[in-house]
Short mmCIF file of C-alpha atoms in Angstrom, two decimals:
data_model
loop_
_atom_site.label_atom_id
_atom_site.label_comp_id
_atom_site.label_asym_id
_atom_site.label_seq_id
_atom_site.Cartn_x
_atom_site.Cartn_y
_atom_site.Cartn_z
CA MET A 8 0.09 0.08 -0.04
CA THR A 9 1.06 3.66 -0.48
CA ILE A 10 1.03 5.89 2.43
CA THR A 11 2.55 9.35 3.16
CA ASP A 12 5.79 10.14 4.99
CA ALA A 13 6.53 12.94 7.34
CA TYR A 14 7.46 15.23 4.36
CA GLY A 15 4.40 14.66 2.33
CA TYR A 16 5.79 12.04 -0.03
CA PRO A 17 4.42 8.48 -0.82
CA LEU A 18 5.95 5.43 0.65
CA THR A 19 5.30 1.97 -0.52
CA LEU A 20 4.87 0.06 2.71
CA SER A 21 3.00 -3.42 3.35
CA ASP A 22 2.63 -2.76 7.09
CA THR A 23 1.82 0.63 8.40
CA GLY A 24 3.41 -0.39 11.71
CA ALA A 25 6.82 0.08 9.88
CA LEU A 26 6.26 3.69 9.45
CA LYS A 27 7.36 4.54 13.07
CA PRO A 28 10.72 2.73 13.03
CA TRP A 29 11.38 4.22 9.62
CA ARG A 30 10.62 7.63 10.61
CA GLY A 31 12.98 6.95 13.66
CA ALA A 32 15.81 5.57 11.49
CA VAL A 33 15.63 8.75 9.24
CA ARG A 34 15.73 10.99 12.31
CA ALA A 35 18.83 8.89 13.70
CA PHE A 36 20.48 9.08 10.39
CA LEU A 37 20.16 12.90 10.40
CA ALA A 38 21.54 13.20 13.83
CA HIS A 39 24.25 10.44 13.51
CA GLY A 40 22.49 8.42 16.21
CA ARG A 41 23.78 4.94 17.29
CA ALA A 42 20.17 3.49 17.01
CA THR A 43 20.13 3.83 13.21
CA PRO A 44 20.89 0.29 12.24
CA ASP A 45 18.66 -1.14 14.76
CA LEU A 46 15.74 1.09 13.50
CA VAL A 47 16.48 -0.04 9.88
CA ALA A 48 16.41 -3.76 10.97
CA GLU A 49 13.14 -3.20 12.83
CA THR A 50 11.61 -1.56 9.72
CA LEU A 51 12.60 -4.40 7.53
CA ARG A 52 11.32 -6.96 10.07
CA LEU A 53 7.84 -5.26 9.90
CA ALA A 54 7.90 -4.56 6.20
CA PRO A 55 10.36 -7.07 4.47
CA ASP A 56 9.08 -5.97 1.05
CA PHE A 57 9.93 -2.23 1.69
CA ALA A 58 12.40 -1.59 -1.28
CA LEU A 59 13.52 1.86 -0.12
CA CYS A 60 14.64 0.42 3.23
CA HIS A 61 16.51 -2.44 1.57
CA ALA A 62 18.34 0.11 -0.71
CA THR A 63 19.01 2.35 2.21
CA HIS A 64 20.62 -0.56 4.16
CA GLY A 65 22.70 -1.27 0.97
CA LEU A 66 23.90 2.45 0.66
CA PHE A 67 24.68 2.54 4.37
CA CYS A 68 26.84 -0.57 3.82
CA MET A 69 28.79 1.19 0.84
CA LEU A 70 29.31 4.24 3.06
CA LEU A 71 31.13 2.14 5.57
CA GLY A 72 33.92 1.42 2.94
CA ARG A 73 34.55 -2.22 3.96
CA ARG A 74 34.96 -5.03 1.27
CA GLU A 75 33.09 -7.53 3.20
CA LEU A 76 29.96 -5.25 3.04
CA VAL A 77 29.95 -4.80 -0.74
CA GLY A 78 28.50 -8.37 -0.91
CA VAL A 79 25.74 -7.46 1.63
CA ALA A 80 24.92 -4.44 -0.36
CA ALA A 81 24.60 -6.43 -3.54
CA GLU A 82 22.06 -8.81 -1.59
CA ASP A 83 20.22 -5.61 -0.43
CA LEU A 84 19.95 -4.62 -4.10
CA ALA A 85 18.55 -7.85 -5.06
CA ARG A 86 15.89 -7.74 -2.36
CA ALA A 87 15.11 -3.95 -3.24
CA ARG A 88 14.53 -5.05 -6.86
CA ALA A 89 12.35 -8.09 -5.90
CA ALA A 90 10.23 -5.90 -3.82
CA SER A 91 10.01 -3.29 -6.37
CA ALA A 92 8.77 -5.81 -8.79
CA ALA A 93 6.29 -7.41 -6.23
CA VAL A 94 4.61 -4.23 -4.87
CA GLY A 95 5.92 -1.41 -6.97
CA VAL A 96 7.74 1.73 -5.89
CA SER A 97 7.33 5.37 -6.32
CA PRO A 98 9.95 7.29 -8.58
CA ARG A 99 11.63 8.74 -5.52
CA GLU A 100 11.99 5.10 -4.06
CA ALA A 101 13.28 3.83 -7.37
CA ALA A 102 15.93 6.44 -7.60
CA VAL A 103 17.42 5.22 -4.27
CA VAL A 104 17.47 1.56 -5.51
CA ASP A 105 19.13 2.64 -8.78
CA ALA A 106 21.56 4.71 -6.90
CA LEU A 107 22.57 1.63 -4.94
CA ALA A 108 23.11 -0.07 -8.29
CA ASP A 109 25.10 2.87 -9.60
CA TRP A 110 27.50 2.58 -6.69
CA LEU A 111 27.87 -1.29 -6.80
CA ALA A 112 28.71 -0.85 -10.57
CA GLY A 113 31.71 1.41 -9.36
CA HIS A 114 30.13 4.83 -9.95
CA PRO A 115 29.26 6.65 -6.74
CA SER A 116 29.21 9.98 -8.64
CA ARG A 117 26.55 8.73 -10.79
CA ALA A 118 24.61 7.64 -7.65
CA ALA A 119 24.91 11.18 -6.39
CA HIS A 120 23.75 12.88 -9.51
CA ARG A 121 20.68 10.35 -9.49
CA LEU A 122 19.87 11.25 -5.93
CA ASP A 123 20.13 15.01 -6.58
CA ALA A 124 17.73 14.62 -9.45
CA ALA A 125 15.18 12.73 -7.04
CA LEU A 126 15.94 15.53 -4.39
CA ALA A 127 15.10 18.25 -7.07
CA ASP A 128 11.70 16.57 -7.58
CA HIS A 129 11.24 15.90 -3.78
CA PRO A 130 12.90 19.09 -2.28
CA ALA A 131 11.48 18.81 1.27
CA ASP A 132 12.85 15.09 1.65
CA ALA A 133 15.40 15.29 4.57
CA PHE A 134 16.42 11.80 4.15
CA LEU A 135 17.44 12.32 0.41
CA MET A 136 19.10 15.55 1.45
CA LYS A 137 21.19 14.02 3.98
CA LEU A 138 21.98 10.98 1.80
CA VAL A 139 23.25 12.98 -1.06
CA HIS A 140 25.41 15.05 1.27
CA ALA A 141 26.83 11.99 2.74
CA LEU A 142 27.69 10.67 -0.64
CA ARG A 143 29.20 13.95 -1.98
CA PHE A 144 31.34 14.13 1.17
CA VAL A 145 32.81 10.73 0.30
CA LEU A 146 33.59 12.16 -3.15
CA GLY A 147 35.21 15.19 -1.82
CA ASP A 148 32.57 17.33 -3.77
CA ALA A 149 32.10 20.30 -1.66
CA ALA A 150 30.89 22.52 -4.42
CA GLY A 151 28.29 19.72 -5.29
CA MET A 152 27.17 19.55 -1.46
CA ARG A 153 26.56 23.26 -1.44
CA ARG A 154 24.80 23.32 -4.73
CA SER A 155 22.54 20.39 -3.80
CA LEU A 156 21.53 22.24 -0.56
CA GLU A 157 21.13 25.64 -2.14
CA GLY A 158 18.61 24.05 -4.52
CA VAL A 159 16.13 22.85 -1.86
CA GLU A 160 16.84 25.72 0.63
CA ARG A 161 13.18 27.13 0.27
CA ALA A 162 11.66 23.89 1.07
CA PHE A 163 13.32 23.73 4.55
CA ASP A 164 11.69 26.84 5.83
CA ALA A 165 10.81 27.66 9.44
CA ASP A 166 7.89 25.18 9.36
CA HIS A 167 10.02 22.14 8.12
CA PRO A 168 10.45 19.55 10.99
CA GLU A 169 14.09 18.97 9.98
CA ARG A 170 15.20 22.48 9.37
CA GLY A 171 17.94 22.29 12.07
CA TYR A 172 19.52 19.22 10.42
CA PHE A 173 19.22 20.98 7.02
CA LEU A 174 21.10 24.02 8.45
CA GLY A 175 23.80 21.85 9.95
CA CYS A 176 24.48 20.35 6.42
CA ARG A 177 24.36 23.81 4.96
CA ALA A 178 26.93 25.09 7.42
CA PHE A 179 29.23 22.31 6.72
CA ALA A 180 29.00 22.74 3.02
CA LEU A 181 29.64 26.58 3.43
CA GLU A 182 32.69 25.81 5.66
CA GLU A 183 34.14 23.51 2.98
CA THR A 184 33.68 26.15 0.39
CA GLY A 185 35.24 28.92 2.39
CA ASP A 186 32.26 30.88 3.63
CA TYR A 187 33.23 30.74 7.15
CA ALA A 188 31.25 33.59 8.69
CA LEU A 189 27.85 32.23 7.35
CA ALA A 190 28.87 28.67 8.13
CA GLU A 191 29.45 29.50 11.86
CA ARG A 192 26.17 31.45 12.02
CA LEU A 193 24.02 28.67 10.47
CA GLY A 194 25.71 25.90 12.24
CA ARG A 195 24.90 27.75 15.59
CA GLU A 196 21.33 28.12 14.40
CA ALA A 197 21.25 24.36 13.57
CA VAL A 198 22.24 23.22 17.00
CA ALA A 199 19.73 25.81 18.49
CA LEU A 200 16.91 24.25 16.36
CA ALA A 201 18.10 20.69 16.82
CA PRO A 202 20.10 20.16 20.03
CA ASP A 203 21.30 16.61 18.84
CA ASP A 204 22.71 18.00 15.46
CA ALA A 205 26.27 16.68 15.86
CA TRP A 206 26.81 17.40 12.21
CA GLY A 207 25.98 21.09 12.81
CA LEU A 208 28.02 21.22 15.98
CA HIS A 209 31.03 19.88 14.05
CA ALA A 210 30.51 22.28 11.16
CA VAL A 211 31.12 25.12 13.68
CA ALA A 212 34.15 23.34 14.92
CA HIS A 213 35.51 23.13 11.52
CA VAL A 214 35.26 26.94 11.13
CA TYR A 215 37.20 27.41 14.24
CA ASP A 216 39.96 24.91 13.07
CA MET A 217 40.16 26.61 9.50
CA THR A 218 40.25 30.12 10.98
CA ALA A 219 42.75 29.35 13.72
CA ARG A 220 40.43 30.12 16.63
CA ALA A 221 41.19 27.21 18.90
CA GLU A 222 40.15 28.74 22.14
CA GLU A 223 36.61 29.34 20.60
CA GLY A 224 36.49 25.90 19.24
CA ARG A 225 37.54 24.26 22.63
CA ALA A 226 34.71 26.10 24.36
CA TRP A 227 32.15 25.45 21.76
CA LEU A 228 32.74 21.60 21.91
CA GLU A 229 33.29 21.39 25.65
CA THR A 230 29.93 23.22 26.39
CA ASN A 231 28.07 21.16 23.95
CA THR A 232 29.09 17.58 24.50
CA ALA A 233 25.34 16.68 24.80
CA ALA A 234 25.02 17.37 21.20
CA PHE A 235 27.14 14.38 20.30
CA SER A 236 27.02 12.05 23.37
CA HIS A 237 24.17 10.14 21.43
CA CYS A 238 26.14 9.52 18.40
CA ASN A 239 27.57 6.45 16.84
CA ASN A 240 31.11 6.44 16.10
CA PHE A 241 30.99 9.90 14.90
CA ARG A 242 31.33 11.00 18.51
CA PHE A 243 34.94 9.92 18.29
CA HIS A 244 35.40 12.34 15.42
CA VAL A 245 33.98 15.23 17.42
CA TRP A 246 36.46 14.40 20.24
CA TRP A 247 39.20 14.31 17.40
CA HIS A 248 38.30 17.86 16.70
CA LEU A 249 38.69 18.76 20.28
CA ALA A 250 42.12 17.08 20.41
CA LEU A 251 43.01 19.48 17.47
CA MET A 252 42.15 22.49 19.42
CA TYR A 253 44.35 21.28 22.31
CA LEU A 254 47.18 20.45 19.93
CA GLU A 255 46.98 24.02 18.75
CA ARG A 256 47.32 25.22 22.12
CA GLY A 257 50.47 22.90 22.67
CA ASP A 258 48.75 20.96 25.57
CA ILE A 259 50.14 17.58 24.40
CA SER A 260 49.22 15.72 27.55
CA ARG A 261 45.53 16.65 27.04
CA VAL A 262 45.72 15.48 23.33
CA LEU A 263 47.09 12.32 24.48
CA GLU A 264 44.46 11.89 27.19
CA LEU A 265 41.61 12.54 24.63
CA TYR A 266 43.29 10.16 22.29
CA ASP A 267 43.25 7.21 24.92
CA GLU A 268 40.00 7.91 26.65
CA GLU A 269 37.74 9.21 23.86
CA ILE A 270 39.09 8.88 20.19
CA ARG A 271 40.22 5.28 20.77
CA ALA A 272 37.90 4.43 23.72
CA GLU A 273 36.71 1.63 21.50
CA ARG A 274 39.36 0.23 19.21
CA THR A 275 37.32 -0.45 16.17
CA ASP A 276 38.50 -0.94 12.67
CA ASP A 277 36.05 1.50 11.15
CA TYR A 278 38.12 3.48 8.64
CA ARG A 279 36.68 6.78 10.05
CA ASP A 280 38.00 5.76 13.41
CA ILE A 281 41.32 4.82 12.10
CA SER A 282 41.70 7.93 10.27
CA ASN A 283 41.02 10.06 13.32
CA ALA A 284 43.71 8.26 15.23
CA ALA A 285 46.26 8.00 12.57
CA SER A 286 46.06 11.53 11.48
CA LEU A 287 46.30 12.66 15.10
CA LEU A 288 49.33 10.51 15.83
CA VAL A 289 51.03 11.88 12.72
CA ARG A 290 50.51 15.51 13.77
CA LEU A 291 51.89 14.78 17.14
CA GLU A 292 55.02 13.06 15.72
CA ILE A 293 55.53 15.98 13.15
CA GLU A 294 55.74 18.29 16.51
CA GLY A 295 58.39 15.77 17.95
CA VAL A 296 56.00 14.00 20.28
CA ASN A 297 56.82 10.32 21.20
CA VAL A 298 53.53 8.51 21.04
CA GLY A 299 54.80 5.25 22.37
CA GLY A 300 53.08 2.12 21.25
CA ARG A 301 49.98 3.70 19.97
CA TRP A 302 50.69 2.75 16.32
CA ASP A 303 50.73 -1.01 17.00
CA GLU A 304 46.85 -1.61 17.30
CA LEU A 305 46.18 0.67 14.31
CA ALA A 306 48.88 -1.21 12.19
CA ARG A 307 47.38 -4.60 13.10
CA LEU A 308 43.86 -3.36 12.04
CA ALA A 309 45.21 -1.82 8.85
CA GLU A 310 46.99 -4.87 7.66
CA ALA A 311 43.62 -6.61 7.45
CA ARG A 312 42.40 -3.79 5.10
CA VAL A 313 45.24 -3.70 2.59
CA ASP A 314 43.07 -5.20 -0.23
CA ASP A 315 39.69 -3.30 0.69
CA ARG A 316 39.95 -0.83 -2.29
CA CYS A 317 36.70 0.69 -1.40
CA ASN A 318 37.65 4.19 -0.26
CA ILE A 319 40.89 5.97 -1.27
CA PHE A 320 40.73 8.26 1.98
CA ALA A 321 40.43 5.07 4.04
CA ASP A 322 43.37 3.47 2.19
CA LEU A 323 45.70 6.55 2.73
CA HIS A 324 45.13 6.22 6.53
CA TYR A 325 45.64 2.57 6.49
CA MET A 326 48.89 3.42 5.02
CA LEU A 327 49.72 6.08 7.65
CA SER A 328 49.04 3.14 10.27
CA LEU A 329 51.20 0.71 8.55
CA GLU A 330 54.02 3.06 8.04
CA GLY A 331 53.62 4.17 11.76
CA GLY A 332 53.65 0.69 13.12
CA ASP A 333 56.60 -0.23 10.90
CA ARG A 334 54.60 -2.81 8.76
CA ARG A 335 56.91 -2.53 5.72
CA GLU A 336 55.59 -5.70 4.01
CA ALA A 337 52.06 -4.74 4.30
CA ALA A 338 52.93 -1.05 3.33
CA ASP A 339 54.31 -2.57 0.21
CA ALA A 340 51.24 -4.66 -0.34
CA MET A 341 49.17 -1.37 -0.06
CA ILE A 342 51.22 0.31 -2.72
CA ALA A 343 50.65 -2.57 -4.99
CA SER A 344 47.05 -2.64 -4.15
CA MET A 345 46.68 0.99 -4.89
CA GLY A 346 48.47 0.45 -8.18
CA ALA A 347 45.98 -2.22 -9.19
CA HIS A 348 43.11 -0.04 -8.17
CA ALA A 349 44.42 2.97 -10.31
CA GLY A 350 44.02 0.63 -13.28
CA GLU A 351 40.27 0.31 -12.80
CA GLU A 352 37.72 2.09 -14.96
CA THR A 353 35.52 3.21 -11.97
CA ASP A 354 35.24 6.28 -9.96
CA MET A 355 37.60 5.17 -7.24
CA GLY A 356 40.10 3.75 -9.82
CA ARG A 357 40.36 7.13 -11.28
CA ILE A 358 40.79 8.89 -8.01
CA ALA A 359 43.46 6.20 -7.14
CA ALA A 360 45.37 7.06 -10.38
CA ALA A 361 45.01 10.88 -9.76
CA ALA A 362 45.62 11.24 -6.10
CA GLY A 363 45.94 7.93 -4.28
CA MET A 364 49.06 6.61 -6.05
CA PRO A 365 51.27 9.73 -5.60
CA ALA A 366 50.02 10.34 -2.05
CA VAL A 367 50.61 6.73 -1.08
CA LEU A 368 54.18 6.87 -2.73
CA GLY A 369 54.73 10.14 -0.63
CA LEU A 370 53.87 8.54 2.59
CA GLU A 371 56.20 5.62 1.79
CA ALA A 372 59.08 8.06 1.14
CA TRP A 373 58.26 9.99 4.24
CA ALA A 374 58.38 6.82 6.43
CA ARG A 375 61.92 6.03 5.05
CA GLY A 376 63.21 9.51 5.58
CA ASN A 377 63.50 10.42 1.94
CA TYR A 378 61.97 13.91 2.39
CA PHE A 379 62.58 15.11 -1.19
CA SER A 380 60.92 12.28 -2.74
CA ALA A 381 58.15 12.60 -0.06
CA PHE A 382 57.64 16.21 -1.01
CA ARG A 383 57.53 15.62 -4.68
CA TYR A 384 55.08 12.93 -4.49
CA LEU A 385 52.82 14.67 -2.07
CA ASP A 386 52.95 17.91 -3.94
CA ARG A 387 51.89 16.08 -7.10
CA ALA A 388 48.85 14.60 -5.40
CA ARG A 389 47.86 17.97 -3.77
CA PRO A 390 45.77 19.45 -6.66
CA GLN A 391 43.66 16.22 -6.89
CA LEU A 392 43.71 15.21 -3.18
CA PHE A 393 40.23 16.57 -2.35
CA ARG A 394 38.76 13.86 -4.51
CA VAL A 395 39.67 11.19 -1.79
CA GLY A 396 36.75 12.70 0.24
CA GLY A 397 36.74 13.86 3.81
CA SER A 398 37.05 17.54 4.88
CA HIS A 399 39.84 20.23 4.65
CA ALA A 400 40.65 19.49 8.29
CA GLN A 401 41.06 15.82 7.76
CA ARG A 402 43.13 16.28 4.62
CA ASP A 403 45.29 18.75 6.30
CA VAL A 404 47.52 15.91 7.67
CA PHE A 405 48.79 15.45 4.10
CA GLU A 406 49.58 19.30 3.81
CA ARG A 407 51.41 19.08 6.97
CA LEU A 408 53.51 16.23 5.84
CA ALA A 409 54.23 17.87 2.67
CA ILE A 410 55.32 21.14 4.20
CA GLU A 411 57.37 19.31 6.74
CA ALA A 412 59.02 17.09 4.03
CA ALA A 413 59.92 20.33 1.93
CA LEU A 414 61.55 21.81 4.99
CA ARG A 415 63.56 18.58 6.01
CA ALA A 416 64.71 18.36 2.33
CA GLY A 417 65.94 21.97 2.39
CA LEU A 418 63.25 23.23 0.03
CA CYS A 419 62.29 26.26 1.97
CA LEU A 420 60.88 28.07 -1.07
CA ASP A 421 58.45 25.14 -1.87
CA ALA A 422 57.68 25.02 1.82
CA GLU A 423 56.75 28.72 1.91
CA ARG A 424 54.63 28.20 -1.30
CA LEU A 425 52.48 25.51 0.31
CA LEU A 426 52.19 27.46 3.65
CA ARG A 427 50.91 30.52 1.69
CA GLU A 428 48.30 28.46 -0.13
CA ARG A 429 47.43 26.77 3.12
CA VAL A 430 46.86 30.07 4.97
CA THR A 431 44.78 31.40 2.08
CA LEU A 432 42.57 28.42 2.09
CA ARG A 433 42.12 28.24 5.79
CA GLY A 434 41.44 31.96 6.57
CA GLY A 435 43.81 31.92 9.51
CA LEU A 436 47.47 31.62 10.63
CA ASP A 437 47.73 28.83 13.07
CA ARG A 438 50.66 27.61 15.15
CA PHE A 439 51.76 25.08 12.72
CA ALA A 440 52.03 27.60 9.90
CA GLU A 441 53.73 30.13 12.14
CA VAL A 442 56.39 27.82 13.30
CA ARG A 443 57.05 26.57 9.71
CA PHE A 444 57.22 30.16 8.27
CA GLU A 445 59.86 30.95 10.98
CA ARG A 446 61.69 27.78 10.05
CA ALA A 447 61.74 28.58 6.31
CA GLU A 448 62.84 32.15 7.11
CA ARG A 449 65.82 30.94 9.18
CA MET A 450 66.77 28.59 6.33
CA ARG A 451 66.79 31.35 3.79
CA ARG A 452 68.87 33.62 6.02
CA ALA A 453 71.38 30.76 6.51
CA THR A 454 71.46 30.20 2.59
CA ARG A 455 72.07 33.91 2.08
CA LEU A 456 74.97 33.86 4.58
CA MET A 457 76.62 30.92 2.91
CA GLN A 458 76.41 32.62 -0.48
CA ASP A 459 77.75 36.04 0.89
CA GLU A 460 81.10 36.60 -0.84
CA ALA A 461 82.12 39.05 1.82
CA LEU A 462 81.88 36.46 4.63
CA ARG A 463 83.84 33.73 2.62
CA ALA A 464 87.40 32.85 3.97
CA ILE A 465 90.08 34.86 1.97
CA PRO A 466 92.30 32.12 0.14
CA ALA A 467 95.87 31.87 1.15
#
């Protein structure tokens, strides 16, 4: 039968009792709630022929970037198509089913375009809004995120029940495209309207990170922990943001405390959790901090993911973990896997060729102390690195490595070039940049002194 959802659009449901858990699943998805998978499962228990929910489960599996879940997603697609044939689906529901098929075929960008087209026809659908936002985030498509949200802004007016979550997504897209002032304002409004909007909360944290306002960022997160305490593993990412604020202050003991007690409170092998941990350890090591044995558990987990080839962002953080834990054989296998991936005619294959391969070679060179090669490879990857996905703040670890490699290789002019580009992008001068600008200037002064004829010894 066809019933109407909370946004006024038709749902094809055989059991009206499934509407409540489906509604709960959508709200939990919007809030990054840990109850999301249980609510999806309950919906399917009550309505096993609900094609939209089967496709949703499949897309959630693909978003997790785990090789073993690709088969699960394929089974979800088969069930969704069988349900579609048996009971029918609306055009909106069909678009989600077809988007899953697109991604399974290796084309998440095509899936995103399909979902955006469905959203344009159903502009008040908060589920579609969030789903395409998540997909474009994985693709590193900040402009696409912003364009998608701007296209449906009128539908999410003051009367829309999910306006707060919409504003949280809007704030993040604005931050990623450099509109920091408006991003901060809308992010704060998002949390005021939806106090559990962890995404909106974290969008404001991104603004503070990018504009080098660590004290404001620290206060914002520490006074709003209730906004992410309900979250799934996304809460670990918000704690990671707080750790970045303390790193900016130079409070290393607090950073390590947050790492041990919050960021790695649960030692999962979810790539997002590993990326939080690995990138923070790299930042600490760049600053000369001995992180002890913390790499070991990350390296063990990363070894099992060498051949996943689902997400280039994940692969690069697995590589950081392998190199940090001195797993040379597994790191070599990761390079080989990335090379094989780069030969595939898929979205991720093209990203692997353009950004993943030079980046992973740069990480290998860094780990071996070959800083000149590390800089050259990482600098080559930089123009396309956004395509691996994630945010500016997350990808900044690779910027830091490239800059530090340039300095250690004696390439002060290249280091200054990257530093200037980084400051322009970020809209603020942070402590990392200040220290490296000073180092580069000292190197240039030393070079001038060595080249000064007047200071050279007079030959006998």
